[in-house]
Coordinates of N, CA, C and O in Angstrom, one line a residue:
X1 N 62.1 94.7 105.0 CA 63.3 94.9 105.7 C 64.0 96.2 105.4 O 64.5 96.8 106.3
X2 N 63.9 96.6 104.1 CA 64.6 97.8 103.7 C 64.1 99.0 104.5 O 64.9 99.9 104.8
X3 N 62.9 99.0 104.9 CA 62.3 100.2 105.7 C 62.8 100.2 107.1 O 62.8 101.3 107.7
X4 N 63.3 99.1 107.6 CA 63.8 99.0 109.0 C 65.3 99.3 109.1 O 65.8 99.3 110.2
X5 N 66.0 99.5 107.9 CA 67.4 99.8 108.0 C 67.6 101.1 108.6 O 66.8 102.0 108.5
X6 N 68.8 101.3 109.2 CA 69.2 102.6 109.8 C 69.8 103.6 108.8 O 70.3 104.6 109.2
X7 N 69.7 103.2 107.5 CA 70.2 104.1 106.5 C 69.4 103.9 105.2 O 68.6 102.9 105.1
X8 N 69.6 104.8 104.3 CA 68.9 104.7 103.0 C 69.8 104.0 102.0 O 71.0 104.3 102.0
X9 N 69.3 103.2 101.1 CA 70.1 102.6 100.1 C 70.5 103.7 99.1 O 69.8 104.7 98.8
X10 N 71.7 103.5 98.5 CA 72.1 104.4 97.4 C 71.3 104.2 96.2 O 70.7 103.1 96.1
X11 N 71.4 105.0 95.2 CA 70.7 104.9 93.9 C 71.1 103.5 93.3 O 70.3 102.8 92.8
X12 N 72.5 103.2 93.2 CA 72.9 102.0 92.6 C 72.5 100.8 93.4 O 72.1 99.8 92.8
X13 N 72.5 100.8 94.7 CA 72.0 99.7 95.5 C 70.5 99.4 95.2 O 70.1 98.3 95.0
X14 N 69.7 100.5 95.3 CA 68.3 100.3 95.0 C 68.0 99.8 93.6 O 67.1 99.0 93.4
X15 N 68.7 100.4 92.7 CA 68.6 100.0 91.3 C 68.9 98.5 91.1 O 68.2 97.7 90.4
X16 N 69.9 98.0 91.7 CA 70.3 96.6 91.7 C 69.3 95.7 92.3 O 68.9 94.7 91.8
X17 N 68.8 96.1 93.5 CA 67.7 95.3 94.2 C 66.5 95.3 93.3 O 65.9 94.2 93.1
X18 N 66.1 96.4 92.7 CA 64.9 96.4 91.8 C 65.1 95.5 90.6 O 64.2 94.8 90.2
X19 N 66.3 95.6 90.0 CA 66.6 94.7 88.8 C 66.4 93.2 89.2 O 65.7 92.5 88.4
X20 N 66.9 92.8 90.3 CA 66.9 91.4 90.7 C 65.4 91.1 91.1 O 65.0 90.0 90.7
X21 N 64.8 91.9 91.8 CA 63.4 91.7 92.2 C 62.5 91.5 90.9 O 61.6 90.6 90.9
X22 N 62.7 92.3 89.9 CA 61.9 92.2 88.7 C 62.2 90.9 88.0 O 61.3 90.3 87.4
X23 N 63.5 90.5 88.0 CA 63.8 89.2 87.4 C 63.1 88.0 88.1 O 62.6 87.1 87.5
X24 N 63.1 88.1 89.4 CA 62.4 87.1 90.2 C 60.9 87.1 90.0 O 60.3 86.0 89.9
X25 N 60.3 88.3 89.9 CA 58.9 88.4 89.7 C 58.5 87.8 88.3 O 57.4 87.3 88.1
X26 N 59.4 88.0 87.3 CA 59.1 87.5 86.0 C 59.5 86.1 85.8 O 59.6 85.6 84.7
X27 N 59.9 85.4 86.9 CA 60.3 84.0 86.9 C 61.5 83.7 86.0 O 61.7 82.7 85.5
X28 N 62.3 84.8 85.9 CA 63.5 84.6 85.1 C 64.6 84.1 86.0 O 64.8 84.7 87.1
X29 N 65.3 83.1 85.6 CA 66.4 82.6 86.4 C 67.5 83.6 86.5 O 68.0 84.1 85.5
X30 N 68.0 83.9 87.7 CA 69.0 85.0 87.9 C 70.4 84.3 87.8 O 70.7 83.3 88.4
X31 N 71.2 85.0 87.0 CA 72.6 84.6 86.9 C 73.3 86.0 86.8 O 73.5 86.5 85.7
X32 N 73.7 86.6 88.0 CA 74.1 88.0 88.0 C 75.4 88.2 88.8 O 75.6 87.6 89.9
X33 N 76.2 89.0 88.3 CA 77.4 89.5 89.0 C 77.2 90.8 89.6 O 76.7 91.8 88.8
X34 N 77.4 91.0 90.9 CA 77.3 92.3 91.5 C 78.7 92.7 91.8 O 79.4 92.1 92.6
X35 N 79.1 93.8 91.1 CA 80.5 94.3 91.2 C 80.5 95.6 91.8 O 79.7 96.5 91.5
X36 N 81.4 95.8 92.8 CA 81.5 97.1 93.5 C 82.7 97.0 94.4 O 83.1 96.0 94.9
X37 N 83.2 98.2 94.7 CA 84.4 98.3 95.6 C 84.0 97.8 97.0 O 82.8 97.7 97.3
X38 N 85.0 97.5 97.8 CA 84.8 97.1 99.2 C 84.0 98.2 99.9 O 84.4 99.4 99.7
X39 N 82.9 97.9 100.5 CA 82.1 98.9 101.2 C 81.1 99.6 100.4 O 80.4 100.5 100.8
X40 N 80.9 99.1 99.2 CA 79.9 99.7 98.3 C 78.5 99.3 98.5 O 77.5 99.9 98.0
X41 N 78.3 98.2 99.3 CA 76.9 97.8 99.6 C 76.5 96.5 98.9 O 75.2 96.3 98.9
X42 N 77.4 95.7 98.5 CA 77.0 94.5 97.8 C 76.3 93.6 98.8 O 75.3 92.9 98.5
X43 N 76.7 93.6 100.1 CA 76.1 92.7 101.1 C 74.7 93.1 101.4 O 73.8 92.2 101.5
X44 N 74.4 94.3 101.5 CA 73.0 94.7 101.9 C 72.1 94.4 100.7 O 70.9 94.0 100.9
X45 N 72.6 94.5 99.5 CA 71.8 94.2 98.3 C 71.5 92.7 98.4 O 70.3 92.3 98.2
X46 N 72.5 91.8 98.7 CA 72.2 90.4 98.7 C 71.3 90.1 99.9 O 70.4 89.2 99.8
X47 N 71.4 90.8 101.0 CA 70.5 90.5 102.2 C 69.1 90.8 101.8 O 68.2 90.0 102.1
X48 N 68.8 91.9 101.1 CA 67.4 92.2 100.7 C 66.9 91.2 99.7 O 65.7 90.8 99.8
X49 N 67.7 90.7 98.8 CA 67.3 89.7 97.8 C 67.0 88.4 98.5 O 66.0 87.7 98.2
X50 N 67.9 88.0 99.4 CA 67.8 86.8 100.1 C 66.5 86.8 100.9 O 65.7 85.8 100.9
X51 N 66.2 87.9 101.6 CA 64.9 88.1 102.3 C 63.7 87.8 101.4 O 62.8 87.1 101.8
X52 N 63.7 88.4 100.2 CA 62.6 88.2 99.3 C 62.5 86.7 98.9 O 61.4 86.2 98.8
X53 N 63.6 86.1 98.6 CA 63.6 84.7 98.2 C 63.0 83.8 99.3 O 62.2 82.9 99.1
X54 N 63.5 84.1 100.5 CA 63.0 83.3 101.7 C 61.5 83.6 101.9 O 60.8 82.6 102.2
X55 N 61.1 84.8 101.8 CA 59.7 85.1 101.9 C 58.8 84.4 100.9 O 57.6 84.3 101.0
X56 N 59.4 84.0 99.8 CA 58.7 83.2 98.7 C 58.7 81.7 99.0 O 58.3 81.0 98.2
X57 N 59.3 81.3 100.1 CA 59.3 79.9 100.5 C 60.5 79.1 100.2 O 60.5 77.9 100.3
X58 N 61.6 79.8 99.8 CA 62.8 79.0 99.4 C 63.9 79.2 100.4 O 63.9 80.1 101.2
X59 N 64.9 78.3 100.3 CA 66.1 78.4 101.1 C 67.1 79.1 100.3 O 67.1 79.1 99.1
X60 N 68.1 79.7 101.1 CA 69.2 80.4 100.4 C 70.5 80.0 101.1 O 70.5 79.6 102.2
X61 N 71.6 80.1 100.3 CA 72.9 79.9 100.9 C 73.8 81.0 100.4 O 73.8 81.4 99.3
X62 N 74.7 81.4 101.4 CA 75.7 82.4 101.1 C 77.0 81.8 101.4 O 77.3 81.3 102.5
X63 N 77.9 81.7 100.3 CA 79.2 81.1 100.5 C 80.3 82.1 100.5 O 80.3 83.0 99.5
X64 N 81.2 82.1 101.4 CA 82.3 83.0 101.5 C 83.6 82.2 101.6 O 83.6 81.1 102.1
X65 N 84.7 82.8 101.1 CA 85.9 82.0 101.0 C 86.7 81.7 102.3 O 87.5 80.8 102.4
X66 N 86.4 82.5 103.3 CA 87.1 82.3 104.6 C 86.2 82.3 105.8 O 85.1 82.8 105.7
X67 N 86.6 81.6 106.8 CA 85.8 81.5 108.0 C 85.5 82.9 108.6 O 84.4 83.1 109.0
X68 N 86.5 83.7 108.6 CA 86.3 85.1 109.1 C 85.2 85.8 108.4 O 84.3 86.4 109.0
X69 N 85.3 85.8 107.1 CA 84.2 86.5 106.3 C 82.9 85.9 106.5 O 81.9 86.6 106.6
X70 N 82.8 84.5 106.5 CA 81.6 83.8 106.7 C 81.0 84.2 108.1 O 79.8 84.5 108.2
X71 N 81.8 84.3 109.1 CA 81.3 84.7 110.5 C 80.8 86.2 110.4 O 79.8 86.5 111.1
X72 N 81.5 87.1 109.7 CA 81.1 88.4 109.6 C 79.7 88.5 109.0 O 78.8 89.2 109.4
X73 N 79.5 87.8 107.9 CA 78.2 87.8 107.2 C 77.2 87.2 108.1 O 76.1 87.7 108.2
X74 N 77.5 86.1 108.8 CA 76.5 85.5 109.7 C 76.1 86.4 110.8 O 74.9 86.6 111.0
X75 N 77.0 87.1 111.4 CA 76.6 88.0 112.5 C 75.8 89.2 112.0 O 74.8 89.6 112.6
X76 N 76.1 89.7 110.8 CA 75.3 90.8 110.2 C 73.9 90.4 109.8 O 72.9 91.0 110.2
X77 N 73.8 89.3 109.1 CA 72.5 88.8 108.7 C 71.7 88.3 109.8 O 70.5 88.6 109.9
X78 N 72.3 87.6 110.8 CA 71.5 87.1 111.9 C 70.9 88.3 112.8 O 69.8 88.2 113.2
X79 N 71.7 89.3 112.9 CA 71.2 90.5 113.7 C 69.9 91.0 113.1 O 69.0 91.4 113.8
X80 N 69.9 91.1 111.8 CA 68.7 91.6 111.1 C 67.6 90.6 111.0 O 66.4 90.8 111.2
X81 N 68.0 89.4 110.6 CA 67.0 88.3 110.3 C 66.3 87.8 111.5 O 65.2 87.3 111.5
X82 N 67.0 87.8 112.7 CA 66.4 87.4 113.9 C 65.1 88.1 114.2 O 64.1 87.6 114.8
X83 N 65.0 89.4 113.9 CA 63.8 90.2 114.1 C 62.7 89.7 113.3 O 61.5 90.0 113.6
X84 N 62.9 89.0 112.2 CA 61.9 88.5 111.3 C 61.7 87.0 111.4 O 61.1 86.4 110.5
X85 N 62.4 86.4 112.4 CA 62.3 85.0 112.6 C 62.7 84.2 111.4 O 62.1 83.1 111.1
X86 N 63.8 84.6 110.7 CA 64.4 83.9 109.6 C 65.5 83.1 110.2 O 66.5 83.6 110.8
X87 N 65.4 81.8 110.1 CA 66.4 80.9 110.7 C 67.7 80.9 109.9 O 67.7 80.6 108.7
X88 N 68.8 81.3 110.5 CA 70.1 81.5 109.9 C 71.1 80.6 110.6 O 71.1 80.7 111.9
X89 N 71.9 79.9 109.9 CA 72.9 79.1 110.5 C 74.3 79.3 109.8 O 74.3 79.7 108.6
X90 N 75.3 79.0 110.5 CA 76.7 79.2 110.0 C 77.3 77.8 110.0 O 77.3 77.0 110.9
X91 N 77.9 77.4 108.8 CA 78.5 76.1 108.6 C 79.9 76.3 108.1 O 80.1 76.8 107.0
X92 N 80.9 75.9 108.9 CA 82.3 75.9 108.5 C 82.9 74.6 108.8 O 82.2 73.7 109.5
X93 N 84.1 74.3 108.5 CA 84.7 73.1 108.8 C 84.9 72.9 110.3 O 85.1 71.8 110.8
X94 N 84.8 74.0 111.0 CA 85.0 74.0 112.5 C 83.7 74.1 113.3 O 83.7 74.1 114.5
X95 N 82.6 74.0 112.6 CA 81.3 74.1 113.2 C 81.1 72.9 114.2 O 81.2 71.8 113.8
X96 N 80.8 73.2 115.4 CA 80.6 72.1 116.4 C 79.2 71.4 116.2 O 79.1 70.2 116.5
X97 N 78.2 72.1 115.7 CA 76.9 71.6 115.5 C 76.7 71.1 114.0 O 75.6 71.1 113.5
X98 N 77.8 70.8 113.4 CA 77.8 70.5 112.0 C 76.7 69.5 111.6 O 75.9 69.8 110.6
X99 N 76.6 68.3 112.2 CA 75.6 67.3 111.9 C 74.2 67.8 112.1 O 73.3 67.6 111.2
X100 N 74.0 68.5 113.1 CA 72.7 69.1 113.4 C 72.3 70.1 112.4 O 71.1 70.2 111.9
X101 N 73.2 71.0 112.0 CA 72.9 72.0 111.0 C 72.6 71.4 109.7 O 71.6 71.7 109.0
X102 N 73.3 70.3 109.3 CA 73.1 69.6 108.0 C 71.7 69.0 108.0 O 70.9 69.1 107.0
X103 N 71.3 68.4 109.2 CA 70.0 67.8 109.3 C 68.9 68.9 109.2 O 67.9 68.7 108.5
X104 N 69.0 70.0 109.9 CA 68.0 71.1 109.8 C 67.9 71.7 108.4 O 66.8 72.0 108.0
X105 N 69.0 71.8 107.7 CA 68.9 72.3 106.3 C 68.1 71.3 105.5 O 67.2 71.7 104.7
X106 N 68.3 70.0 105.6 CA 67.6 69.0 104.9 C 66.1 69.0 105.2 O 65.3 68.6 104.4
X107 N 65.8 69.4 106.4 CA 64.4 69.4 106.9 C 63.7 70.8 106.6 O 62.6 71.0 107.1
X108 N 64.4 71.7 106.0 CA 63.9 73.0 105.7 C 63.7 73.8 107.0 O 62.8 74.7 107.0
X109 N 64.4 73.6 108.0 CA 64.3 74.3 109.3 C 65.3 75.5 109.3 O 65.4 76.2 110.2
X110 N 66.1 75.6 108.3 CA 67.1 76.6 108.1 C 66.8 77.3 106.8 O 66.8 76.7 105.7
X111 N 66.5 78.6 106.8 CA 66.1 79.4 105.6 C 67.4 79.9 104.9 O 67.4 80.0 103.7
X112 N 68.4 80.3 105.8 CA 69.6 80.8 105.2 C 70.8 80.1 105.9 O 70.9 80.1 107.1
X113 N 71.6 79.5 105.0 CA 72.9 78.9 105.5 C 74.0 79.7 105.0 O 74.1 80.0 103.8
X114 N 74.9 80.1 105.9 CA 76.1 80.9 105.5 C 77.3 80.0 105.9 O 77.3 79.4 106.9
X115 N 78.2 80.0 105.0 CA 79.4 79.2 105.3 C 80.5 79.3 104.3 O 80.5 80.1 103.4
X116 N 81.5 78.5 104.5 CA 82.7 78.4 103.6 C 82.5 77.3 102.6 O 81.3 76.9 102.3
X117 N 83.6 76.7 102.2 CA 83.5 75.6 101.3 C 82.6 74.4 101.8 O 82.2 73.6 101.0
X118 N 82.4 74.4 103.1 CA 81.6 73.4 103.7 C 80.1 73.3 103.1 O 79.5 72.3 103.2
X119 N 79.7 74.4 102.5 CA 78.3 74.4 102.0 C 78.1 73.6 100.8 O 76.9 73.3 100.4
X120 N 79.1 73.2 100.1 CA 78.9 72.4 98.9 C 79.3 70.9 99.2 O 79.5 70.1 98.3
X121 N 79.4 70.6 100.5 CA 79.6 69.2 100.9 C 78.6 68.3 100.4 O 77.4 68.6 100.3
X122 N 79.0 67.1 100.0 CA 78.0 66.1 99.4 C 76.9 65.7 100.4 O 75.8 65.4 100.0
X123 N 77.2 65.7 101.7 CA 76.2 65.3 102.7 C 75.2 66.4 102.9 O 74.2 66.1 103.6
X124 N 75.4 67.6 102.4 CA 74.4 68.7 102.6 C 73.4 68.7 101.5 O 73.7 68.9 100.3
X125 N 72.1 68.5 101.9 CA 71.0 68.5 100.9 C 70.0 69.6 101.4 O 69.5 69.5 102.5
X126 N 69.6 70.4 100.4 CA 68.6 71.4 100.7 C 67.2 70.9 100.4 O 67.1 70.1 99.4
X127 N 66.2 71.3 101.1 CA 64.8 70.9 100.8 C 64.3 71.7 99.6 O 63.6 71.1 98.8
X128 N 64.6 73.0 99.6 CA 64.0 73.8 98.6 C 64.9 75.0 98.3 O 64.6 76.2 98.5
X129 N 66.1 74.8 97.8 CA 67.1 75.8 97.5 C 66.7 76.7 96.3 O 66.4 76.2 95.3
X130 N 66.6 78.0 96.6 CA 66.2 78.9 95.5 C 67.3 79.9 95.1 O 67.2 80.5 94.0
X131 N 68.2 80.2 96.0 CA 69.2 81.2 95.7 C 70.6 80.9 96.3 O 70.6 80.5 97.5
X132 N 71.6 81.0 95.5 CA 73.0 80.9 96.0 C 73.7 82.2 95.8 O 73.6 82.8 94.7
X133 N 74.3 82.7 96.8 CA 75.1 83.9 96.8 C 76.5 83.6 97.1 O 76.8 82.9 98.1
X134 N 77.4 83.9 96.2 CA 78.8 83.6 96.4 C 79.6 84.9 96.5 O 79.6 85.8 95.6
X135 N 80.2 85.1 97.7 CA 81.0 86.3 97.9 C 82.4 86.1 97.5 O 83.0 85.0 97.7
X136 N 83.1 87.1 96.9 CA 84.5 86.9 96.4 C 84.6 85.7 95.6 O 85.4 84.8 95.8
X137 N 83.7 85.7 94.5 CA 83.6 84.5 93.7 C 84.9 84.1 93.0 O 85.1 82.9 92.7
X138 N 85.9 85.0 92.9 CA 87.2 84.7 92.3 C 88.0 83.7 93.2 O 88.9 83.1 92.7
X139 N 87.6 83.5 94.4 CA 88.3 82.6 95.3 C 87.8 81.1 95.2 O 88.3 80.3 95.9
X140 N 86.8 80.9 94.4 CA 86.2 79.6 94.2 C 86.4 79.1 92.8 O 86.3 79.9 91.8
X141 N 86.6 77.8 92.6 CA 86.7 77.3 91.3 C 85.4 77.1 90.6 O 84.3 77.1 91.3
X142 N 85.4 76.9 89.3 CA 84.1 76.8 88.5 C 83.4 75.6 89.1 O 82.2 75.6 89.3
X143 N 84.0 74.4 89.3 CA 83.4 73.2 89.8 C 82.7 73.4 91.1 O 81.7 72.9 91.4
X144 N 83.4 74.2 92.0 CA 82.8 74.5 93.3 C 81.5 75.3 93.2 O 80.5 75.0 93.9
X145 N 81.6 76.3 92.3 CA 80.4 77.1 92.1 C 79.2 76.3 91.5 O 78.1 76.5 91.9
X146 N 79.6 75.5 90.6 CA 78.5 74.6 89.9 C 78.0 73.6 90.9 O 76.7 73.4 91.0
X147 N 78.8 73.0 91.8 CA 78.3 72.0 92.7 C 77.3 72.5 93.7 O 76.4 71.8 94.1
X148 N 77.4 73.8 94.1 CA 76.5 74.3 95.1 C 75.2 74.7 94.4 O 74.1 74.5 94.9
X149 N 75.2 75.2 93.2 CA 74.0 75.5 92.4 C 73.2 74.2 92.1 O 72.0 74.3 92.1
X150 N 73.9 73.1 91.9 CA 73.3 71.9 91.5 C 72.6 71.2 92.7 O 72.0 70.2 92.6
X151 N 72.6 71.9 93.9 CA 71.9 71.3 95.1 C 70.4 71.7 95.1 O 69.7 71.4 96.0
X152 N 69.9 72.3 94.0 CA 68.5 72.6 93.9 C 68.1 72.6 92.4 O 69.0 72.3 91.5
X153 N 66.9 72.9 92.1 CA 66.3 72.9 90.8 C 66.1 74.4 90.4 O 65.5 75.1 91.1
X154 N 66.6 74.7 89.2 CA 66.5 76.1 88.7 C 66.9 77.2 89.8 O 66.2 78.2 90.0
X155 N 68.0 76.9 90.4 CA 68.6 77.8 91.4 C 69.1 79.1 90.8 O 69.8 79.1 89.8
X156 N 68.8 80.2 91.5 CA 69.3 81.5 91.1 C 70.7 81.7 91.7 O 71.0 81.2 92.7
X157 N 71.5 82.5 91.0 CA 72.9 82.7 91.4 C 73.3 84.1 91.3 O 73.1 84.8 90.3
X158 N 73.7 84.6 92.5 CA 74.4 86.0 92.6 C 75.8 85.8 93.0 O 76.1 85.0 93.9
X159 N 76.7 86.4 92.3 CA 78.1 86.4 92.7 C 78.5 87.8 92.9 O 78.1 88.7 92.2
X160 N 79.2 88.0 94.0 CA 79.6 89.4 94.4 C 81.1 89.5 94.4 O 81.8 88.5 94.9
X161 N 81.7 90.6 93.9 CA 83.1 90.7 93.9 C 83.5 92.2 93.7 O 82.8 93.0 93.1
X162 N 84.7 92.5 94.2 CA 85.3 93.8 94.0 C 86.2 93.6 92.8 O 86.6 94.6 92.2
X163 N 86.6 92.4 92.5 CA 87.6 92.1 91.5 C 87.1 91.0 90.6 O 87.4 89.8 90.8
X164 N 86.3 91.3 89.5 CA 85.8 90.2 88.7 C 86.9 89.5 88.0 O 87.9 90.1 87.5
X165 N 86.7 88.2 87.9 CA 87.7 87.4 87.2 C 87.4 87.4 85.7 O 86.3 87.7 85.3
X166 N 88.4 87.2 84.8 CA 88.2 87.2 83.4 C 87.1 86.3 82.9 O 86.3 86.7 82.0
X167 N 86.9 85.1 83.5 CA 85.8 84.3 83.0 C 84.5 84.9 83.3 O 83.6 84.9 82.4
X168 N 84.3 85.6 84.4 CA 83.0 86.3 84.7 C 82.8 87.4 83.8 O 81.7 87.7 83.3
X169 N 83.8 88.1 83.5 CA 83.7 89.3 82.5 C 83.3 88.8 81.1 O 82.5 89.4 80.5
X170 N 83.9 87.6 80.8 CA 83.5 87.0 79.4 C 82.1 86.6 79.4 O 81.4 86.8 78.4
X171 N 81.6 86.0 80.5 CA 80.2 85.6 80.6 C 79.3 86.8 80.5 O 78.2 86.8 79.9
X172 N 79.6 88.0 81.1 CA 78.8 89.2 81.0 C 78.9 89.7 79.6 O 77.8 90.2 79.1
X173 N 80.0 89.6 79.0 CA 80.2 90.1 77.6 C 79.3 89.3 76.6 O 78.7 89.9 75.7
X174 N 79.2 88.0 76.8 CA 78.4 87.2 75.9 C 77.0 87.0 76.4 O 76.3 86.1 75.9
X175 N 76.6 87.8 77.3 CA 75.2 87.8 77.8 C 74.8 86.6 78.5 O 73.6 86.3 78.6
X176 N 75.7 85.8 79.0 CA 75.4 84.6 79.8 C 75.1 85.0 81.2 O 74.5 84.3 82.0
X177 N 75.7 86.1 81.6 CA 75.6 86.6 83.0 C 75.3 88.1 82.9 O 75.9 88.9 82.2
X178 N 74.3 88.6 83.8 CA 74.0 90.0 83.9 C 75.0 90.6 84.9 O 75.5 89.9 85.7
X179 N 75.2 91.9 84.8 CA 76.1 92.6 85.7 C 75.4 93.8 86.3 O 74.7 94.5 85.6
X180 N 75.7 94.0 87.6 CA 75.2 95.2 88.3 C 76.4 95.8 88.9 O 77.2 95.2 89.6
X181 N 76.6 97.1 88.7 CA 77.7 97.9 89.2 C 77.2 98.7 90.4 O 76.2 99.5 90.2
X182 N 77.9 98.6 91.5 CA 77.5 99.5 92.6 C 78.7 100.4 92.9 O 79.8 100.0 92.9

């Protein structure tokens, strides 16, 4: 997918993608904070990582704190992923096809689910969840982040933020979480 982009990745973006790909290849569970200013390219990094995880046979979920941001991500990802026949769905509290989307996720007919708090709903079960990406992680509580990761076995976690919260910084300091700066 990176070769089909209309731009070249920056050095930091490419370095972050490579770090994550190496962790995935070495079967190391990913627990990484991607930190960068707004517009620095955190989303394209997550898109490329998500594509790799999906190509390995797993499902992914991207959680955003607002419906507007979830729709923006959905439109961006869908535009790129439709070319590669990657099934992408949007799930928010206002989704009209909510029941159908939840069923398709459970049947592994959705490779990427993008949504708001709705994605950690108890009725939502993934067939083969491999990666959770949380945008603006500071807007979610610890229990919310844990509940989505627990929807799979040995799920990888990427959190993206322009403003890391003290808890995340402490995790990176004590080597519980890796950090990438863009």
